[in-house]
Amino acid sequence: MLEPLRQGLPPTDPSGVAGSASCALPARYEAVGGARQFTRSTLDRWELSDRFDDVALVVSELVTNALRHALPGDPPREFQDPPVRLHLMRWSSRLVCAVRDPSRESPVAGEAADSAESGRGLFLVECVSDSWGWHPSPAPAGEFPSVPLYGKVVWALFRLSDCAKKGM
């Protein structure tokens, strides 16, 4: 899952990998709150709690998009447990939030009307993170052997300041 995240980024020294955490999310909108709690506890553990507001906003938007746009109305049996997964990965100089979902459709940053109550999620992700993108996701080892691709991963990258690096 990580290789496409490295494309177009400065080389990452493997010794700089400081941690990763992952959680499965159910196909319910209440999962957004769970994703935020998971993000808070992970960032606290990594001594990055000062980044919580921005990272939590991005996590909320990516998880909401996965639940709203990536899940079929009647999900196939193999996607019911769990259809969405949140990954947080930390290197010495960057933090990546990635959300995997079963859809192969590319995320599209659209323009919402001024009166619209939704439609600005990826715009917010673009504004708050240092960069974002997506790539097709292969099925995890052992899962869905007859399915060549298992949806996509949408990710956002945050560069960590020198102060955050010293907290390692």
mmCIF file of C-alpha atoms in Angstrom:
data_model
loop_
_atom_site.group_PDB
_atom_site.id
_atom_site.type_symbol
_atom_site.label_atom_id
_atom_site.label_comp_id
_atom_site.label_asym_id
_atom_site.label_seq_id
_atom_site.Cartn_x
_atom_site.Cartn_y
_atom_site.Cartn_z
ATOM 1 C CA MET A 1 0.000 0.000 0.000
ATOM 2 C CA LEU A 2 2.849 2.439 0.706
ATOM 3 C CA GLU A 3 4.777 2.324 -2.584
ATOM 4 C CA PRO A 4 2.497 4.751 -4.494
ATOM 5 C CA LEU A 5 2.798 7.200 -1.575
ATOM 6 C CA ARG A 6 6.532 7.373 -2.211
ATOM 7 C CA GLN A 7 6.158 8.381 -5.864
ATOM 8 C CA GLY A 8 6.994 12.034 -6.335
ATOM 9 C CA LEU A 9 8.193 12.454 -2.751
ATOM 10 C CA PRO A 10 11.729 12.778 -1.421
ATOM 11 C CA PRO A 11 13.295 9.392 -0.626
ATOM 12 C CA THR A 12 12.366 8.042 2.781
ATOM 13 C CA ASP A 13 15.060 6.457 4.887
ATOM 14 C CA PRO A 14 13.600 3.185 6.272
ATOM 15 C CA SER A 15 15.146 4.027 9.647
ATOM 16 C CA GLY A 16 12.950 7.153 9.656
ATOM 17 C CA VAL A 17 9.736 5.148 9.894
ATOM 18 C CA ALA A 18 8.461 5.922 13.361
ATOM 19 C CA GLY A 19 5.127 4.148 13.434
ATOM 20 C CA SER A 20 1.940 3.036 11.807
ATOM 21 C CA ALA A 21 -1.547 2.301 13.052
ATOM 22 C CA SER A 22 -4.641 0.998 11.331
ATOM 23 C CA CYS A 23 -8.285 0.438 12.183
ATOM 24 C CA ALA A 24 -11.248 -1.130 10.421
ATOM 25 C CA LEU A 25 -14.365 1.011 10.148
ATOM 26 C CA PRO A 26 -17.941 -0.267 9.821
ATOM 27 C CA ALA A 27 -20.202 0.927 7.024
ATOM 28 C CA ARG A 28 -22.031 3.419 9.268
ATOM 29 C CA TYR A 29 -21.647 7.185 9.539
ATOM 30 C CA GLU A 30 -20.914 6.781 13.257
ATOM 31 C CA ALA A 31 -17.571 5.367 12.055
ATOM 32 C CA VAL A 32 -16.399 8.943 11.398
ATOM 33 C CA GLY A 33 -16.427 9.659 15.142
ATOM 34 C CA GLY A 34 -14.563 6.409 15.788
ATOM 35 C CA ALA A 35 -11.969 7.374 13.177
ATOM 36 C CA ARG A 36 -11.454 10.730 14.909
ATOM 37 C CA GLN A 37 -11.021 9.024 18.315
ATOM 38 C CA PHE A 38 -8.545 6.569 16.797
ATOM 39 C CA THR A 39 -6.657 9.498 15.243
ATOM 40 C CA ARG A 40 -6.539 11.387 18.555
ATOM 41 C CA SER A 41 -5.188 8.421 20.516
ATOM 42 C CA THR A 42 -2.628 7.614 17.810
ATOM 43 C CA LEU A 43 -1.377 11.193 17.523
ATOM 44 C CA ASP A 44 -1.211 11.474 21.329
ATOM 45 C CA ARG A 45 0.888 8.300 21.456
ATOM 46 C CA TRP A 46 3.191 9.716 18.752
ATOM 47 C CA GLU A 47 3.430 13.072 20.582
ATOM 48 C CA LEU A 48 1.786 14.851 17.642
ATOM 49 C CA SER A 49 -1.363 16.037 19.423
ATOM 50 C CA ASP A 50 -0.691 19.592 18.204
ATOM 51 C CA ARG A 51 -1.524 18.338 14.663
ATOM 52 C CA PHE A 52 -4.858 16.791 15.703
ATOM 53 C CA ASP A 53 -7.205 19.510 14.387
ATOM 54 C CA ASP A 54 -5.877 19.433 10.813
ATOM 55 C CA VAL A 55 -5.361 15.674 10.689
ATOM 56 C CA ALA A 56 -8.790 14.954 12.200
ATOM 57 C CA LEU A 57 -10.477 17.227 9.657
ATOM 58 C CA VAL A 58 -8.795 15.348 6.817
ATOM 59 C CA VAL A 59 -9.550 11.931 8.353
ATOM 60 C CA SER A 60 -13.203 12.943 8.791
ATOM 61 C CA GLU A 61 -13.489 14.050 5.168
ATOM 62 C CA LEU A 62 -11.743 10.979 3.722
ATOM 63 C CA VAL A 63 -13.792 8.541 5.816
ATOM 64 C CA THR A 64 -17.044 10.395 5.055
ATOM 65 C CA ASN A 65 -16.254 10.295 1.320
ATOM 66 C CA ALA A 66 -15.520 6.568 1.503
ATOM 67 C CA LEU A 67 -18.813 5.914 3.300
ATOM 68 C CA ARG A 68 -20.866 8.237 1.097
ATOM 69 C CA HIS A 69 -19.419 7.595 -2.358
ATOM 70 C CA ALA A 70 -17.472 4.337 -2.307
ATOM 71 C CA LEU A 71 -19.887 1.886 -0.754
ATOM 72 C CA PRO A 72 -22.577 0.380 -2.935
ATOM 73 C CA GLY A 73 -26.162 0.604 -1.684
ATOM 74 C CA ASP A 74 -26.249 -3.159 -1.171
ATOM 75 C CA PRO A 75 -22.610 -4.146 -0.557
ATOM 76 C CA PRO A 76 -21.508 -7.597 -1.714
ATOM 77 C CA ARG A 77 -21.003 -10.065 1.130
ATOM 78 C CA GLU A 78 -17.184 -9.928 0.921
ATOM 79 C CA PHE A 79 -17.159 -6.165 1.605
ATOM 80 C CA GLN A 80 -19.411 -6.130 4.656
ATOM 81 C CA ASP A 81 -16.675 -6.731 7.224
ATOM 82 C CA PRO A 82 -15.038 -4.160 7.126
ATOM 83 C CA PRO A 83 -15.483 -2.156 3.947
ATOM 84 C CA VAL A 84 -13.352 0.855 4.983
ATOM 85 C CA ARG A 85 -9.964 0.963 6.698
ATOM 86 C CA LEU A 86 -8.042 3.952 8.094
ATOM 87 C CA HIS A 87 -4.229 3.892 8.141
ATOM 88 C CA LEU A 88 -2.013 6.452 9.877
ATOM 89 C CA MET A 89 1.697 6.291 9.072
ATOM 90 C CA ARG A 90 4.466 8.404 10.534
ATOM 91 C CA TRP A 91 7.972 9.013 9.262
ATOM 92 C CA SER A 92 10.497 11.389 10.789
ATOM 93 C CA SER A 93 9.408 14.239 8.528
ATOM 94 C CA ARG A 94 5.861 13.373 7.448
ATOM 95 C CA LEU A 95 2.558 11.905 8.497
ATOM 96 C CA VAL A 96 0.203 10.174 6.067
ATOM 97 C CA CYS A 97 -3.503 9.455 6.541
ATOM 98 C CA ALA A 98 -4.854 6.872 4.112
ATOM 99 C CA VAL A 99 -8.370 5.480 3.739
ATOM 100 C CA ARG A 100 -8.982 2.274 1.794
ATOM 101 C CA ASP A 101 -12.435 1.541 0.391
ATOM 102 C CA PRO A 102 -13.919 -1.008 -2.036
ATOM 103 C CA SER A 103 -14.700 1.412 -4.877
ATOM 104 C CA ARG A 104 -12.497 1.657 -7.939
ATOM 105 C CA GLU A 105 -13.913 5.088 -8.829
ATOM 106 C CA SER A 106 -11.445 7.950 -8.597
ATOM 107 C CA PRO A 107 -12.239 10.678 -6.082
ATOM 108 C CA VAL A 108 -13.196 13.962 -7.728
ATOM 109 C CA ALA A 109 -12.775 17.350 -6.125
ATOM 110 C CA GLY A 110 -15.892 19.134 -7.327
ATOM 111 C CA GLU A 111 -17.077 22.669 -6.971
ATOM 112 C CA ALA A 112 -20.053 23.004 -4.681
ATOM 113 C CA ALA A 113 -22.606 25.770 -4.996
ATOM 114 C CA ASP A 114 -22.374 28.472 -2.325
ATOM 115 C CA SER A 115 -25.632 27.229 -0.793
ATOM 116 C CA ALA A 116 -24.637 23.529 -0.836
ATOM 117 C CA GLU A 117 -24.198 21.768 2.500
ATOM 118 C CA SER A 118 -21.739 19.235 1.118
ATOM 119 C CA GLY A 119 -19.328 18.760 -1.767
ATOM 120 C CA ARG A 120 -16.279 20.553 -0.378
ATOM 121 C CA GLY A 121 -14.538 17.627 1.334
ATOM 122 C CA LEU A 122 -11.628 17.136 -1.066
ATOM 123 C CA PHE A 123 -11.197 20.897 -1.353
ATOM 124 C CA LEU A 124 -10.735 20.985 2.440
ATOM 125 C CA VAL A 125 -8.313 18.050 2.269
ATOM 126 C CA GLU A 126 -6.309 19.923 -0.378
ATOM 127 C CA CYS A 127 -6.264 23.128 1.689
ATOM 128 C CA VAL A 128 -5.329 21.557 5.032
ATOM 129 C CA SER A 129 -2.815 18.870 3.976
ATOM 130 C CA ASP A 130 0.478 19.376 2.142
ATOM 131 C CA SER A 131 -0.605 17.040 -0.655
ATOM 132 C CA TRP A 132 -3.142 14.331 -1.364
ATOM 133 C CA GLY A 133 -3.829 11.697 -3.973
ATOM 134 C CA TRP A 134 -5.158 8.232 -4.570
ATOM 135 C CA HIS A 135 -4.199 4.942 -6.155
ATOM 136 C CA PRO A 136 -5.846 1.584 -6.854
ATOM 137 C CA SER A 137 -5.431 -0.817 -3.963
ATOM 138 C CA PRO A 138 -4.543 -4.468 -4.415
ATOM 139 C CA ALA A 139 -6.415 -6.899 -2.195
ATOM 140 C CA PRO A 140 -4.556 -7.518 1.061
ATOM 141 C CA ALA A 141 -2.717 -10.845 1.196
ATOM 142 C CA GLY A 142 -5.161 -13.689 1.668
ATOM 143 C CA GLU A 143 -8.281 -11.553 1.178
ATOM 144 C CA PHE A 144 -10.509 -11.931 -1.868
ATOM 145 C CA PRO A 145 -8.130 -14.150 -3.919
ATOM 146 C CA SER A 146 -10.384 -14.020 -7.000
ATOM 147 C CA VAL A 147 -10.547 -10.194 -6.982
ATOM 148 C CA PRO A 148 -7.486 -8.604 -8.658
ATOM 149 C CA LEU A 149 -8.118 -5.129 -7.208
ATOM 150 C CA TYR A 150 -9.751 -4.176 -3.958
ATOM 151 C CA GLY A 151 -10.858 -0.627 -4.498
ATOM 152 C CA LYS A 152 -8.608 2.327 -3.857
ATOM 153 C CA VAL A 153 -6.620 4.195 -1.235
ATOM 154 C CA VAL A 154 -7.086 7.950 -0.850
ATOM 155 C CA TRP A 155 -4.267 9.567 1.114
ATOM 156 C CA ALA A 156 -3.196 12.937 2.489
ATOM 157 C CA LEU A 157 0.315 13.900 3.524
ATOM 158 C CA PHE A 158 1.342 16.295 6.288
ATOM 159 C CA ARG A 159 4.925 17.483 6.574
ATOM 160 C CA LEU A 160 6.119 17.544 10.165
ATOM 161 C CA SER A 161 7.975 20.573 11.493
ATOM 162 C CA ASP A 162 11.413 20.436 13.119
ATOM 163 C CA CYS A 163 9.724 20.733 16.515
ATOM 164 C CA ALA A 164 7.625 17.640 15.879
ATOM 165 C CA LYS A 165 10.708 15.744 14.677
ATOM 166 C CA LYS A 166 12.480 16.488 17.945
ATOM 167 C CA GLY A 167 9.617 14.904 19.863
ATOM 168 C CA MET A 168 10.520 11.493 18.444
#
